[in-house]
Every structure is written in C-alpha cells, then in structure tokens.
C-alpha cells in the first residue's frame, strides 16, 4: 500500500495516461445548453424604445408600490458607483450580474430564472444592470466591455472570474453552482496539502474518494457539477471532492503529477491509492464508474 506522499509523487503507471505536457489541457466533450438564447448586439440596442417594454423589473414600479417578493434579492444598480459598492459589500461571496436591455426578448426570458436562483441561493448575490436605462448604465457597460445582451458576469472579491453571453437556464444554474458552491457535501480542495489531508482522513474508514479535477472556465466541468453535488447528497459511502487546476500553482502542479490532460477528470482513490479514473462529463457514465468502484455490478 502506497503512502500518501508516494501516491502524490508517483502515481501507479497502470492507471494513468502519461503525456508529459500540461499545456494541452482541454475540455472533454461538447456543451450545448438546452436553452439557446441568441445574444443581440448591445451597441445596437442602447437607444430608448418607444414601444411597450417586454422586460419589467422592480425598478419600474410606481412610487409607493410594494416590491414583489419574488425578485427582492435581485439588486438593480444604476451607476458605476452603485455597482462597485455592491461588489465591495459582497466581499468574498459570488456575485452574479445580468446585463440586460429593456426591449431584449432573451433578457426578459432569462431574468425569471435568475430570480428563482436568487431565492434559493442565499450565499450568492445577484445584480441586474439595465444597460439602456441611462447614460450612467451605458458608461458601466462600456467599462465592463459588454457588447451583447443578455450577458452574465461572475465576480468574487471584486474580481471577474467568469462571463457568458446568451446562456439559458440550465447553464446559468450550472455556473452558479460551480462558481458559488461552498456549502454542499463536495469538499473543496485548494492545494496539494488539502488532497493529502483528505486521503489521510479516510484511510481508516476505507471510503471511496471521487476527486473531480477541472478548470475554472471549462464548460463540461460546469455541466457535470450539479450531478456531483446531487450524488454527494445521495451516496453516504463516497467522499466527493473538487479541485480547479488553474486556481493556483499548487493545483496546477497536482494536475501535472496526476497526468491530467483533459478535464473534467474524475480520480477514484481508496486507501491512499488511485484505483481508476473517468475522463468526461457524461452523467450516466460517471455514475456507472462510481458504482463499479463501489463493487456494484452494473448490467
């Protein structure tokens, strides 16, 4: 049985794909959102429309009107100063910002889904920017380089960590779970030492560890992560963990040591040893591999 140190330094050659360069790291598989929202050029939609607006937010309510409870957690900002202050107040929480336009059909379609997410994701802040509302919001969009709507940007500690254009509900939910997860049963690993400690902690109980290795801006990694969260709640005999290889140098070195060249890669670890891996984002395939390493016959 290999020790924790030897496992991390030189993994068993029979279970790994040996390709020397990490520079070829790529996303595995395709990612096609179920809701194909075509983004529209933002520059062409900045003029105030004289037609009836299809996108209605709480900001349009008449004075004295009670705010609708459904969207009370979506904070609409109206200037650069308000935007920066909202990011500062969020501190290290995930902040999801939708940049929209009043007469954008796709903006109006995706907004209710963001409202629903805001009601269930209490540890995430949600912000709405109506780009064609005023000159101040136009300046904000120009500073953030927003050219098409709907556009979603994700921030942590006032730093933009991800952005998407024209996404649908499934991908929006996946992005929020992927970048904002901090309270699920999935153990978040941020360095090599975290991996060593996790392995050491589960040597006595002999639990299977499923380590999800990905990258921050990997579509298939985002796609499969809700499944990982769900499985972590259903499989008490399995420990689920995640590491983003591009989070820091220690994580990237770990990917190199494990010869991870495609993401997402799932490493199956028991008693300090790698017993297998699965490369891909297929939900059924992942579940099948986990059951196989649990000793469950899958027919």
PDB file of C-alpha atoms in Angstrom:
ATOM      1  CA  UNK A   1       0.000   0.000   0.000  1.00  0.00           C
ATOM      2  CA  UNK A   2       1.465   3.322  -1.020  1.00  0.00           C
ATOM      3  CA  UNK A   3       1.766   6.147   1.459  1.00  0.00           C
ATOM      4  CA  UNK A   4       0.035   9.473   0.867  1.00  0.00           C
ATOM      5  CA  UNK A   5       3.308  11.083  -0.118  1.00  0.00           C
ATOM      6  CA  UNK A   6       4.249   8.395  -2.604  1.00  0.00           C
ATOM      7  CA  UNK A   7       0.761   8.437  -4.087  1.00  0.00           C
ATOM      8  CA  UNK A   8       1.031  12.129  -4.879  1.00  0.00           C
ATOM      9  CA  UNK A   9       4.605  11.961  -6.085  1.00  0.00           C
ATOM     10  CA  UNK A  10       4.441   8.957  -8.394  1.00  0.00           C
ATOM     11  CA  UNK A  11       1.024   7.542  -9.202  1.00  0.00           C
ATOM     12  CA  UNK A  12       0.675   3.926 -10.405  1.00  0.00           C
ATOM     13  CA  UNK A  13       1.516   3.836 -14.104  1.00  0.00           C
ATOM     14  CA  UNK A  14      -1.173   1.258 -14.917  1.00  0.00           C
ATOM     15  CA  UNK A  15      -3.976   3.713 -14.101  1.00  0.00           C
ATOM     16  CA  UNK A  16      -2.721   6.893 -15.733  1.00  0.00           C
ATOM     17  CA  UNK A  17      -2.282   8.414 -19.168  1.00  0.00           C
ATOM     18  CA  UNK A  18       1.287   9.574 -19.482  1.00  0.00           C
ATOM     19  CA  UNK A  19       1.534  12.665 -21.637  1.00  0.00           C
ATOM     20  CA  UNK A  20       4.338  14.963 -20.485  1.00  0.00           C
ATOM     21  CA  UNK A  21       2.902  18.385 -21.282  1.00  0.00           C
ATOM     22  CA  UNK A  22       0.073  20.010 -19.344  1.00  0.00           C
ATOM     23  CA  UNK A  23      -0.223  22.740 -21.962  1.00  0.00           C
ATOM     24  CA  UNK A  24      -2.534  20.520 -23.993  1.00  0.00           C
ATOM     25  CA  UNK A  25      -5.150  20.530 -21.234  1.00  0.00           C
ATOM     26  CA  UNK A  26      -8.528  20.786 -22.874  1.00  0.00           C
ATOM     27  CA  UNK A  27     -12.208  20.429 -22.154  1.00  0.00           C
ATOM     28  CA  UNK A  28     -13.643  16.989 -22.823  1.00  0.00           C
ATOM     29  CA  UNK A  29     -16.822  16.708 -24.824  1.00  0.00           C
ATOM     30  CA  UNK A  30     -19.243  19.289 -26.109  1.00  0.00           C
ATOM     31  CA  UNK A  31     -21.515  21.539 -24.058  1.00  0.00           C
ATOM     32  CA  UNK A  32     -24.790  22.532 -25.683  1.00  0.00           C
ATOM     33  CA  UNK A  33     -27.157  24.448 -23.382  1.00  0.00           C
ATOM     34  CA  UNK A  34     -30.787  23.368 -23.543  1.00  0.00           C
ATOM     35  CA  UNK A  35     -31.911  26.984 -23.910  1.00  0.00           C
ATOM     36  CA  UNK A  36     -30.318  28.600 -26.962  1.00  0.00           C
ATOM     37  CA  UNK A  37     -30.664  32.312 -26.304  1.00  0.00           C
ATOM     38  CA  UNK A  38     -29.136  34.247 -29.141  1.00  0.00           C
ATOM     39  CA  UNK A  39     -27.346  37.333 -27.797  1.00  0.00           C
ATOM     40  CA  UNK A  40     -28.087  40.604 -29.531  1.00  0.00           C
ATOM     41  CA  UNK A  41     -25.504  43.341 -30.166  1.00  0.00           C
ATOM     42  CA  UNK A  42     -25.685  45.684 -27.201  1.00  0.00           C
ATOM     43  CA  UNK A  43     -24.496  48.735 -29.114  1.00  0.00           C
ATOM     44  CA  UNK A  44     -27.492  48.473 -31.419  1.00  0.00           C
ATOM     45  CA  UNK A  45     -29.947  48.371 -28.513  1.00  0.00           C
ATOM     46  CA  UNK A  46     -28.943  51.359 -26.439  1.00  0.00           C
ATOM     47  CA  UNK A  47     -31.488  53.763 -27.821  1.00  0.00           C
ATOM     48  CA  UNK A  48     -34.671  54.130 -25.764  1.00  0.00           C
ATOM     49  CA  UNK A  49     -37.510  52.211 -27.351  1.00  0.00           C
ATOM     50  CA  UNK A  50     -40.885  53.892 -27.859  1.00  0.00           C
ATOM     51  CA  UNK A  51     -42.612  50.511 -27.929  1.00  0.00           C
ATOM     52  CA  UNK A  52     -44.069  48.750 -24.916  1.00  0.00           C
ATOM     53  CA  UNK A  53     -41.235  47.244 -22.915  1.00  0.00           C
ATOM     54  CA  UNK A  54     -41.272  43.489 -22.512  1.00  0.00           C
ATOM     55  CA  UNK A  55     -38.692  43.420 -19.711  1.00  0.00           C
ATOM     56  CA  UNK A  56     -40.226  44.617 -16.436  1.00  0.00           C
ATOM     57  CA  UNK A  57     -38.189  44.907 -13.262  1.00  0.00           C
ATOM     58  CA  UNK A  58     -38.939  46.139  -9.787  1.00  0.00           C
ATOM     59  CA  UNK A  59     -37.339  49.449 -10.708  1.00  0.00           C
ATOM     60  CA  UNK A  60     -40.285  50.250 -12.984  1.00  0.00           C
ATOM     61  CA  UNK A  61     -42.844  50.113 -10.182  1.00  0.00           C
ATOM     62  CA  UNK A  62     -44.709  53.289  -9.370  1.00  0.00           C
ATOM     63  CA  UNK A  63     -43.738  55.228  -6.230  1.00  0.00           C
ATOM     64  CA  UNK A  64     -45.145  53.570  -3.111  1.00  0.00           C
ATOM     65  CA  UNK A  65     -45.705  50.229  -4.838  1.00  0.00           C
ATOM     66  CA  UNK A  66     -44.627  47.312  -2.670  1.00  0.00           C
ATOM     67  CA  UNK A  67     -41.700  45.419  -4.124  1.00  0.00           C
ATOM     68  CA  UNK A  68     -42.606  41.973  -5.433  1.00  0.00           C
ATOM     69  CA  UNK A  69     -41.251  39.325  -3.079  1.00  0.00           C
ATOM     70  CA  UNK A  70     -40.148  37.124  -5.974  1.00  0.00           C
ATOM     71  CA  UNK A  71     -37.325  39.408  -7.103  1.00  0.00           C
ATOM     72  CA  UNK A  72     -36.421  41.188  -3.869  1.00  0.00           C
ATOM     73  CA  UNK A  73     -32.972  39.549  -3.751  1.00  0.00           C
ATOM     74  CA  UNK A  74     -32.013  40.834  -7.203  1.00  0.00           C
ATOM     75  CA  UNK A  75     -30.419  44.212  -6.643  1.00  0.00           C
ATOM     76  CA  UNK A  76     -30.641  46.612  -9.576  1.00  0.00           C
ATOM     77  CA  UNK A  77     -27.812  49.121  -9.834  1.00  0.00           C
ATOM     78  CA  UNK A  78     -27.914  52.345 -11.812  1.00  0.00           C
ATOM     79  CA  UNK A  79     -24.327  53.609 -11.959  1.00  0.00           C
ATOM     80  CA  UNK A  80     -20.675  52.659 -11.709  1.00  0.00           C
ATOM     81  CA  UNK A  81     -20.541  53.839  -8.096  1.00  0.00           C
ATOM     82  CA  UNK A  82     -23.510  51.668  -7.092  1.00  0.00           C
ATOM     83  CA  UNK A  83     -22.053  48.700  -8.956  1.00  0.00           C
ATOM     84  CA  UNK A  84     -18.627  48.984  -7.293  1.00  0.00           C
ATOM     85  CA  UNK A  85     -20.217  49.414  -3.881  1.00  0.00           C
ATOM     86  CA  UNK A  86     -22.337  46.294  -4.373  1.00  0.00           C
ATOM     87  CA  UNK A  87     -19.222  44.283  -5.221  1.00  0.00           C
ATOM     88  CA  UNK A  88     -17.423  45.654  -2.162  1.00  0.00           C
ATOM     89  CA  UNK A  89     -20.315  44.793   0.131  1.00  0.00           C
ATOM     90  CA  UNK A  90     -20.422  41.226  -1.204  1.00  0.00           C
ATOM     91  CA  UNK A  91     -16.808  40.644  -0.079  1.00  0.00           C
ATOM     92  CA  UNK A  92     -15.847  37.072  -0.993  1.00  0.00           C
ATOM     93  CA  UNK A  93     -19.354  35.944  -1.944  1.00  0.00           C
ATOM     94  CA  UNK A  94     -20.118  35.027  -5.525  1.00  0.00           C
ATOM     95  CA  UNK A  95     -21.829  37.919  -7.335  1.00  0.00           C
ATOM     96  CA  UNK A  96     -23.866  37.162 -10.456  1.00  0.00           C
ATOM     97  CA  UNK A  97     -24.530  40.169 -12.691  1.00  0.00           C
ATOM     98  CA  UNK A  98     -27.003  40.150 -15.563  1.00  0.00           C
ATOM     99  CA  UNK A  99     -26.537  42.916 -18.121  1.00  0.00           C
ATOM    100  CA  UNK A 100     -29.832  43.353 -19.965  1.00  0.00           C
ATOM    101  CA  UNK A 101     -31.736  45.744 -22.226  1.00  0.00           C
ATOM    102  CA  UNK A 102     -35.366  46.798 -21.795  1.00  0.00           C
ATOM    103  CA  UNK A 103     -36.501  45.538 -25.194  1.00  0.00           C
ATOM    104  CA  UNK A 104     -34.316  42.421 -25.361  1.00  0.00           C
ATOM    105  CA  UNK A 105     -36.573  39.373 -25.652  1.00  0.00           C
ATOM    106  CA  UNK A 106     -33.900  36.976 -24.387  1.00  0.00           C
ATOM    107  CA  UNK A 107     -33.130  39.224 -21.417  1.00  0.00           C
ATOM    108  CA  UNK A 108     -36.775  39.061 -20.398  1.00  0.00           C
ATOM    109  CA  UNK A 109     -36.825  35.277 -20.817  1.00  0.00           C
ATOM    110  CA  UNK A 110     -33.773  34.535 -18.671  1.00  0.00           C
ATOM    111  CA  UNK A 111     -34.482  37.062 -15.893  1.00  0.00           C
ATOM    112  CA  UNK A 112     -37.192  34.989 -14.113  1.00  0.00           C
ATOM    113  CA  UNK A 113     -34.756  32.088 -13.829  1.00  0.00           C
ATOM    114  CA  UNK A 114     -32.191  34.352 -12.191  1.00  0.00           C
ATOM    115  CA  UNK A 115     -34.900  35.495  -9.760  1.00  0.00           C
ATOM    116  CA  UNK A 116     -35.662  31.864  -8.903  1.00  0.00           C
ATOM    117  CA  UNK A 117     -31.977  31.194  -8.268  1.00  0.00           C
ATOM    118  CA  UNK A 118     -31.725  34.256  -6.028  1.00  0.00           C
ATOM    119  CA  UNK A 119     -34.458  32.837  -3.790  1.00  0.00           C
ATOM    120  CA  UNK A 120     -32.675  29.503  -3.302  1.00  0.00           C
ATOM    121  CA  UNK A 121     -29.005  30.549  -3.334  1.00  0.00           C
ATOM    122  CA  UNK A 122     -28.793  32.683  -0.210  1.00  0.00           C
ATOM    123  CA  UNK A 123     -24.995  32.782  -0.204  1.00  0.00           C
ATOM    124  CA  UNK A 124     -24.865  34.337  -3.700  1.00  0.00           C
ATOM    125  CA  UNK A 125     -25.555  37.980  -4.560  1.00  0.00           C
ATOM    126  CA  UNK A 126     -27.499  38.830  -7.731  1.00  0.00           C
ATOM    127  CA  UNK A 127     -27.306  42.155  -9.570  1.00  0.00           C
ATOM    128  CA  UNK A 128     -29.235  43.483 -12.560  1.00  0.00           C
ATOM    129  CA  UNK A 129     -27.910  46.209 -14.876  1.00  0.00           C
ATOM    130  CA  UNK A 130     -30.300  47.629 -17.475  1.00  0.00           C
ATOM    131  CA  UNK A 131     -27.793  48.899 -19.987  1.00  0.00           C
ATOM    132  CA  UNK A 132     -30.203  51.181 -21.846  1.00  0.00           C
ATOM    133  CA  UNK A 133     -31.671  52.739 -18.698  1.00  0.00           C
ATOM    134  CA  UNK A 134     -29.478  55.850 -18.647  1.00  0.00           C
ATOM    135  CA  UNK A 135     -26.158  57.319 -19.625  1.00  0.00           C
ATOM    136  CA  UNK A 136     -24.710  56.100 -16.331  1.00  0.00           C
ATOM    137  CA  UNK A 137     -25.590  52.467 -17.043  1.00  0.00           C
ATOM    138  CA  UNK A 138     -24.230  52.838 -20.570  1.00  0.00           C
ATOM    139  CA  UNK A 139     -20.937  54.001 -19.060  1.00  0.00           C
ATOM    140  CA  UNK A 140     -20.916  50.990 -16.750  1.00  0.00           C
ATOM    141  CA  UNK A 141     -21.476  48.605 -19.653  1.00  0.00           C
ATOM    142  CA  UNK A 142     -18.747  50.317 -21.632  1.00  0.00           C
ATOM    143  CA  UNK A 143     -16.295  49.950 -18.742  1.00  0.00           C
ATOM    144  CA  UNK A 144     -17.148  46.262 -18.348  1.00  0.00           C
ATOM    145  CA  UNK A 145     -16.874  45.743 -22.124  1.00  0.00           C
ATOM    146  CA  UNK A 146     -20.453  44.500 -22.532  1.00  0.00           C
ATOM    147  CA  UNK A 147     -21.357  44.381 -26.215  1.00  0.00           C
ATOM    148  CA  UNK A 148     -24.288  41.937 -26.309  1.00  0.00           C
ATOM    149  CA  UNK A 149     -27.180  41.077 -24.019  1.00  0.00           C
ATOM    150  CA  UNK A 150     -28.103  39.072 -22.110  1.00  0.00           C
ATOM    151  CA  UNK A 151     -24.609  38.918 -20.661  1.00  0.00           C
ATOM    152  CA  UNK A 152     -23.733  37.328 -17.312  1.00  0.00           C
ATOM    153  CA  UNK A 153     -20.567  38.126 -15.373  1.00  0.00           C
ATOM    154  CA  UNK A 154     -19.449  36.364 -12.204  1.00  0.00           C
ATOM    155  CA  UNK A 155     -17.365  38.151  -9.580  1.00  0.00           C
ATOM    156  CA  UNK A 156     -15.611  37.209  -6.345  1.00  0.00           C
ATOM    157  CA  UNK A 157     -13.711  39.672  -4.162  1.00  0.00           C
ATOM    158  CA  UNK A 158     -14.368  42.370  -6.822  1.00  0.00           C
ATOM    159  CA  UNK A 159     -12.595  40.262  -9.453  1.00  0.00           C
ATOM    160  CA  UNK A 160     -14.371  38.967 -12.549  1.00  0.00           C
ATOM    161  CA  UNK A 161     -13.867  35.190 -12.608  1.00  0.00           C
ATOM    162  CA  UNK A 162     -16.169  34.168 -15.448  1.00  0.00           C
ATOM    163  CA  UNK A 163     -18.600  35.530 -18.042  1.00  0.00           C
ATOM    164  CA  UNK A 164     -21.131  34.153 -20.517  1.00  0.00           C
ATOM    165  CA  UNK A 165     -23.291  35.506 -23.343  1.00  0.00           C
ATOM    166  CA  UNK A 166     -26.674  34.233 -24.459  1.00  0.00           C
ATOM    167  CA  UNK A 167     -26.911  31.371 -21.957  1.00  0.00           C
ATOM    168  CA  UNK A 168     -30.044  29.530 -20.895  1.00  0.00           C
ATOM    169  CA  UNK A 169     -31.460  28.484 -17.506  1.00  0.00           C
ATOM    170  CA  UNK A 170     -29.577  25.178 -17.240  1.00  0.00           C
ATOM    171  CA  UNK A 171     -26.207  26.747 -17.897  1.00  0.00           C
ATOM    172  CA  UNK A 172     -26.942  29.680 -15.600  1.00  0.00           C
ATOM    173  CA  UNK A 173     -27.822  27.293 -12.781  1.00  0.00           C
ATOM    174  CA  UNK A 174     -24.719  25.230 -13.504  1.00  0.00           C
ATOM    175  CA  UNK A 175     -22.497  28.308 -13.441  1.00  0.00           C
ATOM    176  CA  UNK A 176     -23.942  29.480 -10.113  1.00  0.00           C
ATOM    177  CA  UNK A 177     -23.428  26.047  -8.539  1.00  0.00           C
ATOM    178  CA  UNK A 178     -19.943  25.672  -9.996  1.00  0.00           C
ATOM    179  CA  UNK A 179     -18.566  29.082  -9.027  1.00  0.00           C
ATOM    180  CA  UNK A 180     -20.584  29.645  -5.873  1.00  0.00           C
ATOM    181  CA  UNK A 181     -20.604  26.250  -4.165  1.00  0.00           C
ATOM    182  CA  UNK A 182     -19.357  26.487  -0.590  1.00  0.00           C
ATOM    183  CA  UNK A 183     -21.908  24.605   1.488  1.00  0.00           C
ATOM    184  CA  UNK A 184     -22.606  21.343  -0.353  1.00  0.00           C
ATOM    185  CA  UNK A 185     -21.220  17.930   0.542  1.00  0.00           C
ATOM    186  CA  UNK A 186     -18.441  18.325  -2.028  1.00  0.00           C
ATOM    187  CA  UNK A 187     -15.108  19.003  -0.321  1.00  0.00           C
ATOM    188  CA  UNK A 188     -13.346  21.997  -1.899  1.00  0.00           C
ATOM    189  CA  UNK A 189      -9.588  21.432  -2.314  1.00  0.00           C
ATOM    190  CA  UNK A 190      -7.274  24.369  -2.927  1.00  0.00           C
ATOM    191  CA  UNK A 191      -3.775  22.880  -2.782  1.00  0.00           C
ATOM    192  CA  UNK A 192      -1.774  19.661  -2.700  1.00  0.00           C
ATOM    193  CA  UNK A 193      -1.832  19.629   1.105  1.00  0.00           C
ATOM    194  CA  UNK A 194      -5.649  19.595   1.074  1.00  0.00           C
ATOM    195  CA  UNK A 195      -5.563  16.439  -1.058  1.00  0.00           C
ATOM    196  CA  UNK A 196      -3.080  14.760   1.273  1.00  0.00           C
ATOM    197  CA  UNK A 197      -5.210  15.562   4.320  1.00  0.00           C
ATOM    198  CA  UNK A 198      -8.393  14.277   2.680  1.00  0.00           C
ATOM    199  CA  UNK A 199      -6.733  10.991   1.779  1.00  0.00           C
ATOM    200  CA  UNK A 200      -5.274  10.600   5.273  1.00  0.00           C
ATOM    201  CA  UNK A 201      -8.650  11.340   6.870  1.00  0.00           C
ATOM    202  CA  UNK A 202     -10.296   8.460   5.015  1.00  0.00           C
ATOM    203  CA  UNK A 203      -7.666   5.750   5.262  1.00  0.00           C
ATOM    204  CA  UNK A 204      -9.331   4.198   8.296  1.00  0.00           C
ATOM    205  CA  UNK A 205     -12.909   4.223   7.024  1.00  0.00           C
ATOM    206  CA  UNK A 206     -11.792   2.931   3.574  1.00  0.00           C
ATOM    207  CA  UNK A 207     -14.273   5.208   1.814  1.00  0.00           C
ATOM    208  CA  UNK A 208     -14.015   5.724  -1.916  1.00  0.00           C
ATOM    209  CA  UNK A 209     -12.889   9.270  -2.762  1.00  0.00           C
ATOM    210  CA  UNK A 210     -14.129  10.730  -6.048  1.00  0.00           C
ATOM    211  CA  UNK A 211     -11.960  13.725  -6.908  1.00  0.00           C
ATOM    212  CA  UNK A 212     -13.396  15.993  -9.598  1.00  0.00           C
ATOM    213  CA  UNK A 213     -10.497  17.772 -11.313  1.00  0.00           C
ATOM    214  CA  UNK A 214     -11.391  20.642 -13.637  1.00  0.00           C
ATOM    215  CA  UNK A 215     -10.645  24.192 -14.713  1.00  0.00           C
ATOM    216  CA  UNK A 216     -12.436  27.445 -13.909  1.00  0.00           C
ATOM    217  CA  UNK A 217     -13.634  28.143 -17.447  1.00  0.00           C
ATOM    218  CA  UNK A 218     -14.461  24.600 -18.544  1.00  0.00           C
ATOM    219  CA  UNK A 219     -17.964  24.181 -19.976  1.00  0.00           C
ATOM    220  CA  UNK A 220     -18.175  20.384 -19.465  1.00  0.00           C
ATOM    221  CA  UNK A 221     -16.890  20.817 -15.887  1.00  0.00           C
ATOM    222  CA  UNK A 222     -19.760  23.205 -15.189  1.00  0.00           C
ATOM    223  CA  UNK A 223     -22.209  20.887 -16.929  1.00  0.00           C
ATOM    224  CA  UNK A 224     -21.479  17.831 -14.793  1.00  0.00           C
ATOM    225  CA  UNK A 225     -21.035  19.587 -11.434  1.00  0.00           C
ATOM    226  CA  UNK A 226     -24.748  19.653 -10.448  1.00  0.00           C
ATOM    227  CA  UNK A 227     -24.642  15.855 -10.784  1.00  0.00           C
ATOM    228  CA  UNK A 228     -21.621  15.721  -8.487  1.00  0.00           C
ATOM    229  CA  UNK A 229     -23.479  17.793  -5.872  1.00  0.00           C
ATOM    230  CA  UNK A 230     -26.550  15.575  -6.136  1.00  0.00           C
ATOM    231  CA  UNK A 231     -24.512  12.381  -5.788  1.00  0.00           C
ATOM    232  CA  UNK A 232     -22.697  13.789  -2.752  1.00  0.00           C
ATOM    233  CA  UNK A 233     -26.080  14.045  -1.022  1.00  0.00           C
ATOM    234  CA  UNK A 234     -27.187  10.557  -2.014  1.00  0.00           C
ATOM    235  CA  UNK A 235     -24.038   8.416  -1.587  1.00  0.00           C
ATOM    236  CA  UNK A 236     -23.013   8.348   2.070  1.00  0.00           C
ATOM    237  CA  UNK A 237     -20.327   5.751   1.385  1.00  0.00           C
ATOM    238  CA  UNK A 238     -18.476   8.025  -1.060  1.00  0.00           C
ATOM    239  CA  UNK A 239     -16.475  11.197  -0.408  1.00  0.00           C
ATOM    240  CA  UNK A 240     -16.766  13.741  -3.220  1.00  0.00           C
ATOM    241  CA  UNK A 241     -14.133  16.440  -3.654  1.00  0.00           C
ATOM    242  CA  UNK A 242     -13.243  19.068  -6.243  1.00  0.00           C
ATOM    243  CA  UNK A 243     -10.135  20.913  -7.360  1.00  0.00           C
ATOM    244  CA  UNK A 244      -9.746  23.571 -10.059  1.00  0.00           C
ATOM    245  CA  UNK A 245      -6.315  23.094 -11.585  1.00  0.00           C
ATOM    246  CA  UNK A 246      -5.910  26.730 -12.603  1.00  0.00           C
ATOM    247  CA  UNK A 247      -6.726  28.102  -9.144  1.00  0.00           C
ATOM    248  CA  UNK A 248      -3.045  28.361  -8.183  1.00  0.00           C
ATOM    249  CA  UNK A 249       0.407  26.891  -8.870  1.00  0.00           C
ATOM    250  CA  UNK A 250      -0.033  24.101  -6.333  1.00  0.00           C
ATOM    251  CA  UNK A 251      -3.221  22.885  -8.004  1.00  0.00           C
ATOM    252  CA  UNK A 252      -1.666  23.036 -11.461  1.00  0.00           C
ATOM    253  CA  UNK A 253       1.330  21.068 -10.261  1.00  0.00           C
ATOM    254  CA  UNK A 254      -1.045  18.454  -8.867  1.00  0.00           C
ATOM    255  CA  UNK A 255      -2.642  18.094 -12.323  1.00  0.00           C
ATOM    256  CA  UNK A 256       0.797  17.614 -13.848  1.00  0.00           C
ATOM    257  CA  UNK A 257       1.750  14.989 -11.273  1.00  0.00           C
ATOM    258  CA  UNK A 258      -1.500  13.120 -11.922  1.00  0.00           C
ATOM    259  CA  UNK A 259      -1.018  13.379 -15.708  1.00  0.00           C
ATOM    260  CA  UNK A 260      -4.391  15.054 -16.148  1.00  0.00           C
ATOM    261  CA  UNK A 261      -4.543  16.280 -19.744  1.00  0.00           C
ATOM    262  CA  UNK A 262      -8.318  16.558 -20.240  1.00  0.00           C
ATOM    263  CA  UNK A 263     -10.989  17.947 -17.953  1.00  0.00           C
ATOM    264  CA  UNK A 264     -13.138  17.078 -16.260  1.00  0.00           C
ATOM    265  CA  UNK A 265     -11.173  14.111 -14.954  1.00  0.00           C
ATOM    266  CA  UNK A 266     -12.508  12.108 -12.011  1.00  0.00           C
ATOM    267  CA  UNK A 267      -9.907  10.284  -9.927  1.00  0.00           C
ATOM    268  CA  UNK A 268     -11.101   7.340  -7.846  1.00  0.00           C
ATOM    269  CA  UNK A 269      -8.998   6.945  -4.709  1.00  0.00           C
ATOM    270  CA  UNK A 270      -9.167   4.389  -1.915  1.00  0.00           C
ATOM    271  CA  UNK A 271      -6.696   3.639   0.881  1.00  0.00           C
ATOM    272  CA  UNK A 272      -4.269   6.222  -0.498  1.00  0.00           C
ATOM    273  CA  UNK A 273      -4.094   4.743  -3.991  1.00  0.00           C
ATOM    274  CA  UNK A 274      -5.629   5.639  -7.339  1.00  0.00           C
ATOM    275  CA  UNK A 275      -7.835   2.742  -8.361  1.00  0.00           C
ATOM    276  CA  UNK A 276      -9.119   4.333 -11.566  1.00  0.00           C
ATOM    277  CA  UNK A 277     -10.271   7.427 -13.395  1.00  0.00           C
ATOM    278  CA  UNK A 278     -13.019   8.631 -15.661  1.00  0.00           C
ATOM    279  CA  UNK A 279     -12.497  11.392 -18.233  1.00  0.00           C
ATOM    280  CA  UNK A 280     -15.632  13.152 -19.447  1.00  0.00           C
ATOM    281  CA  UNK A 281     -18.881  14.829 -18.410  1.00  0.00           C
ATOM    282  CA  UNK A 282     -21.409  12.086 -19.067  1.00  0.00           C
ATOM    283  CA  UNK A 283     -23.718  11.749 -16.072  1.00  0.00           C
ATOM    284  CA  UNK A 284     -24.619   8.122 -16.684  1.00  0.00           C
ATOM    285  CA  UNK A 285     -21.033   7.113 -17.340  1.00  0.00           C
ATOM    286  CA  UNK A 286     -19.828   8.837 -14.179  1.00  0.00           C
ATOM    287  CA  UNK A 287     -22.467   7.141 -12.030  1.00  0.00           C
ATOM    288  CA  UNK A 288     -21.635   3.807 -13.637  1.00  0.00           C
ATOM    289  CA  UNK A 289     -17.932   4.205 -12.866  1.00  0.00           C
ATOM    290  CA  UNK A 290     -18.612   5.147  -9.245  1.00  0.00           C
ATOM    291  CA  UNK A 291     -20.844   2.101  -8.791  1.00  0.00           C
ATOM    292  CA  UNK A 292     -18.194  -0.090 -10.382  1.00  0.00           C
ATOM    293  CA  UNK A 293     -15.547   1.047  -7.907  1.00  0.00           C
ATOM    294  CA  UNK A 294     -18.034   0.511  -5.098  1.00  0.00           C
ATOM    295  CA  UNK A 295     -18.299  -3.092  -6.203  1.00  0.00           C
ATOM    296  CA  UNK A 296     -21.843  -2.793  -7.522  1.00  0.00           C
ATOM    297  CA  UNK A 297     -22.479  -4.832 -10.650  1.00  0.00           C
ATOM    298  CA  UNK A 298     -23.991  -2.649 -13.382  1.00  0.00           C
ATOM    299  CA  UNK A 299     -25.858  -4.503 -16.136  1.00  0.00           C
TER     300      UNK A 299
END
